[in-house]
GROMACS .gro file of C-alpha atoms in nm:
model
  184
    1MET     CA    1   9.188  23.544  27.530
    2ARG     CA    2   9.357  23.242  27.380
    3ARG     CA    3   9.706  23.155  27.485
    4ARG     CA    4   9.958  23.074  27.225
    5SER     CA    5  10.125  22.742  27.245
    6SER     CA    6  10.477  22.773  27.370
    7ALA     CA    7  10.586  22.577  27.065
    8LEU     CA    8  10.460  22.860  26.845
    9THR     CA    9  10.646  23.128  27.034
   10GLU     CA   10  10.981  22.951  27.033
   11VAL     CA   11  11.243  23.116  26.824
   12ARG     CA   12  11.371  22.867  26.576
   13GLU     CA   13  11.721  22.898  26.458
   14ALA     CA   14  11.783  22.861  26.091
   15PRO     CA   15  11.981  22.553  26.009
   16ALA     CA   16  12.351  22.621  25.988
   17ARG     CA   17  12.444  22.702  25.633
   18GLN     CA   18  12.669  22.442  25.484
   19GLU     CA   19  13.025  22.557  25.450
   20ARG     CA   20  13.106  22.648  25.093
   21LYS     CA   21  13.409  22.468  24.960
   22THR     CA   22  13.631  22.533  24.663
   23ALA     CA   23  13.613  22.296  24.371
   24THR     CA   24  13.956  22.156  24.448
   25ARG     CA   25  13.862  22.089  24.810
   26VAL     CA   26  13.544  21.905  24.706
   27LEU     CA   27  13.746  21.689  24.467
   28VAL     CA   28  14.024  21.617  24.718
   29GLU     CA   29  13.763  21.514  24.976
   30HIS     CA   30  13.606  21.280  24.722
   31HIS     CA   31  13.950  21.143  24.636
   32GLU     CA   32  13.975  21.057  25.007
   33VAL     CA   33  13.648  20.864  24.983
   34LEU     CA   34  13.791  20.668  24.689
   35ARG     CA   35  14.120  20.604  24.870
   36GLY     CA   36  13.928  20.488  25.177
   37LEU     CA   37  13.733  20.237  24.972
   38LEU     CA   38  14.057  20.110  24.816
   39ARG     CA   39  14.206  20.074  25.163
   40LYS     CA   40  13.903  19.879  25.290
   41LEU     CA   41  13.916  19.651  24.986
   42THR     CA   42  14.286  19.586  25.037
   43GLU     CA   43  14.229  19.502  25.404
   44THR     CA   44  13.932  19.270  25.340
   45PRO     CA   45  14.047  18.908  25.303
   46ARG     CA   46  13.949  18.677  25.018
   47SER     CA   47  13.756  18.473  25.270
   48GLU     CA   48  13.495  18.753  25.272
   49PRO     CA   49  13.394  18.766  24.904
   50GLY     CA   50  13.053  18.916  24.980
   51ARG     CA   51  13.206  19.213  25.161
   52ARG     CA   52  13.468  19.255  24.890
   53GLN     CA   53  13.196  19.250  24.625
   54ALA     CA   54  12.994  19.515  24.811
   55LEU     CA   55  13.301  19.737  24.850
   56ALA     CA   56  13.393  19.686  24.484
   57ASP     CA   57  13.041  19.790  24.385
   58GLU     CA   58  13.061  20.099  24.605
   59LEU     CA   59  13.401  20.189  24.458
   60PHE     CA   60  13.265  20.142  24.105
   61ASP     CA   61  12.972  20.373  24.178
   62GLU     CA   62  13.178  20.641  24.352
   63LEU     CA   63  13.446  20.642  24.083
   64TRP     CA   64  13.183  20.663  23.809
   65MET     CA   65  13.022  20.959  23.987
   66HIS     CA   66  13.360  21.121  24.042
   67GLU     CA   67  13.440  21.102  23.673
   68ARG     CA   68  13.101  21.254  23.589
   69ILE     CA   69  13.143  21.557  23.814
   70GLU     CA   70  13.498  21.619  23.697
   71GLU     CA   71  13.420  21.577  23.327
   72ASP     CA   72  13.085  21.758  23.329
   73ILE     CA   73  13.164  22.045  23.567
   74PHE     CA   74  13.525  22.085  23.680
   75TYR     CA   75  13.723  22.023  23.362
   76PRO     CA   76  13.509  22.257  23.147
   77ALA     CA   77  13.528  22.527  23.415
   78VAL     CA   78  13.909  22.523  23.430
   79ARG     CA   79  14.006  22.416  23.079
   80ASP     CA   80  14.138  22.764  22.998
   81ILE     CA   81  14.340  22.777  23.321
   82THR     CA   82  14.550  22.463  23.291
   83PRO     CA   83  14.672  22.253  22.999
   84ALA     CA   84  14.659  21.944  23.224
   85ILE     CA   85  14.293  21.886  23.136
   86ALA     CA   86  14.379  21.690  22.819
   87ALA     CA   87  14.590  21.443  23.016
   88ALA     CA   88  14.320  21.415  23.285
   89TRP     CA   89  14.061  21.312  23.024
   90SER     CA   90  14.299  21.047  22.896
   91GLU     CA   91  14.362  20.919  23.249
   92HIS     CA   92  13.987  20.889  23.303
   93ARG     CA   93  13.968  20.654  23.005
   94GLN     CA   94  14.244  20.447  23.161
   95LEU     CA   95  14.061  20.446  23.496
   96THR     CA   96  13.736  20.341  23.328
   97ASP     CA   97  13.908  20.053  23.149
   98GLN     CA   98  14.081  19.934  23.465
   99LEU     CA   99  13.762  19.967  23.668
  100ALA     CA  100  13.584  19.742  23.417
  101ALA     CA  101  13.861  19.480  23.446
  102PHE     CA  102  13.842  19.502  23.825
  103VAL     CA  103  13.464  19.462  23.839
  104ARG     CA  104  13.483  19.152  23.618
  105ALA     CA  105  13.719  18.977  23.861
  106ASP     CA  106  13.587  18.727  24.116
  107PRO     CA  107  13.644  18.872  24.467
  108SER     CA  108  13.753  18.535  24.603
  109ARG     CA  109  14.033  18.493  24.347
  110GLU     CA  110  14.388  18.619  24.312
  111ARG     CA  111  14.302  18.806  23.991
  112PHE     CA  112  14.077  19.039  24.194
  113ASP     CA  113  14.378  19.138  24.407
  114ARG     CA  114  14.592  19.198  24.096
  115GLU     CA  115  14.324  19.412  23.931
  116LEU     CA  116  14.272  19.600  24.258
  117GLY     CA  117  14.646  19.671  24.274
  118VAL     CA  118  14.651  19.808  23.920
  119LEU     CA  119  14.337  20.017  23.988
  120HIS     CA  120  14.500  20.152  24.303
  121ASP     CA  121  14.813  20.254  24.112
  122VAL     CA  122  14.617  20.419  23.830
  123LEU     CA  123  14.391  20.606  24.073
  124VAL     CA  124  14.680  20.726  24.292
  125SER     CA  125  14.871  20.841  23.987
  126HIS     CA  126  14.573  21.034  23.851
  127ALA     CA  127  14.418  21.172  24.169
  128HIS     CA  128  14.719  21.237  24.388
  129LEU     CA  129  15.018  21.288  24.161
  130ASP     CA  130  14.856  21.454  23.861
  131GLU     CA  131  14.559  21.638  24.008
  132GLU     CA  132  14.635  21.713  24.374
  133LEU     CA  133  15.006  21.786  24.336
  134GLU     CA  134  15.008  21.949  23.992
  135MET     CA  135  14.673  22.053  23.846
  136PHE     CA  136  14.492  22.174  24.159
  137PRO     CA  137  14.770  22.406  24.281
  138GLU     CA  138  14.786  22.559  23.932
  139VAL     CA  139  14.408  22.606  23.925
  140GLU     CA  140  14.410  22.759  24.275
  141ARG     CA  141  14.689  22.997  24.175
  142PHE     CA  142  14.531  23.126  23.855
  143ALA     CA  143  14.152  23.085  23.893
  144ASP     CA  144  13.922  23.345  24.042
  145ALA     CA  145  13.838  23.255  24.404
  146ASP     CA  146  13.464  23.311  24.347
  147LEU     CA  147  13.474  23.079  24.046
  148LEU     CA  148  13.635  22.805  24.254
  149VAL     CA  149  13.366  22.833  24.523
  150ASP     CA  150  13.084  22.844  24.268
  151VAL     CA  151  13.222  22.538  24.091
  152GLY     CA  152  13.264  22.370  24.431
  153ASP     CA  153  12.895  22.429  24.501
  154ARG     CA  154  12.803  22.279  24.166
  155LEU     CA  155  13.027  21.976  24.223
  156GLN     CA  156  12.879  21.908  24.567
  157THR     CA  157  12.523  21.951  24.445
  158ARG     CA  158  12.574  21.721  24.147
  159LEU     CA  159  12.749  21.456  24.357
  160GLU     CA  160  12.458  21.458  24.603
  161GLN     CA  161  12.211  21.433  24.315
  162LEU     CA  162  12.395  21.138  24.163
  163ARG     CA  163  12.423  20.959  24.497
  164SER     CA  164  12.054  21.000  24.575
  165SER     CA  165  11.916  20.920  24.228
  166GLN     CA  166  11.742  20.584  24.212
  167ARG     CA  167  11.769  20.598  23.834
  168ILE     CA  168  12.148  20.639  23.851
  169ARG     CA  169  12.176  20.360  24.109
  170ALA     CA  170  11.977  20.128  23.882
  171PHE     CA  171  12.191  20.226  23.583
  172LEU     CA  172  12.511  20.151  23.777
  173ARG     CA  173  12.377  19.812  23.896
  174LEU     CA  174  12.295  19.725  23.536
  175GLN     CA  175  12.635  19.841  23.416
  176ARG     CA  176  12.814  19.627  23.677
  177ALA     CA  177  12.596  19.326  23.592
  178LEU     CA  178  12.672  19.360  23.222
  179LEU     CA  179  13.044  19.387  23.287
  180ARG     CA  180  13.038  19.078  23.508
  181ARG     CA  181  12.835  18.887  23.252
  182THR     CA  182  13.104  18.950  22.989
  183ALA     CA  183  13.363  18.801  23.225
  184ARG     CA  184  13.215  18.451  23.196
   0.00000   0.00000   0.00000
């Protein structure tokens, strides 16, 4: 009689299921990522232009992805719940324009710091003041709880897909390079 390997008889636990988050929680957590990158950029001195450039690139990518998940998933899902969606779309255009100006700036120059300051103000106004303090509480009050969790799942999944896509990473590198080329 053959003995079974002890490895075969071990009971394997299923991996812990990832906690499901509401859409607003997913977005607030991603806002924290963006704020953290802004903080790191602010704290990094001009004497470290390479680090500033890498952080600026990461901020560009994360903000681009954030806009995609909000515009493609969140805003359409809650457009009938809050009238604030129209203003949010407009603010995204402003963020995109400021992000382009920021990426064009040389990280070893004063202009980079000025553009970073403006980007910080625009992002804080949009993410914290308009979304977190006004829109999200309204959405949480009036949206179905199951909808918020389902949309949260979709937001997380799409963000992970965007982050892991080599095609998206290449596209973002090209976009940054083109913006910087127009700065010359």
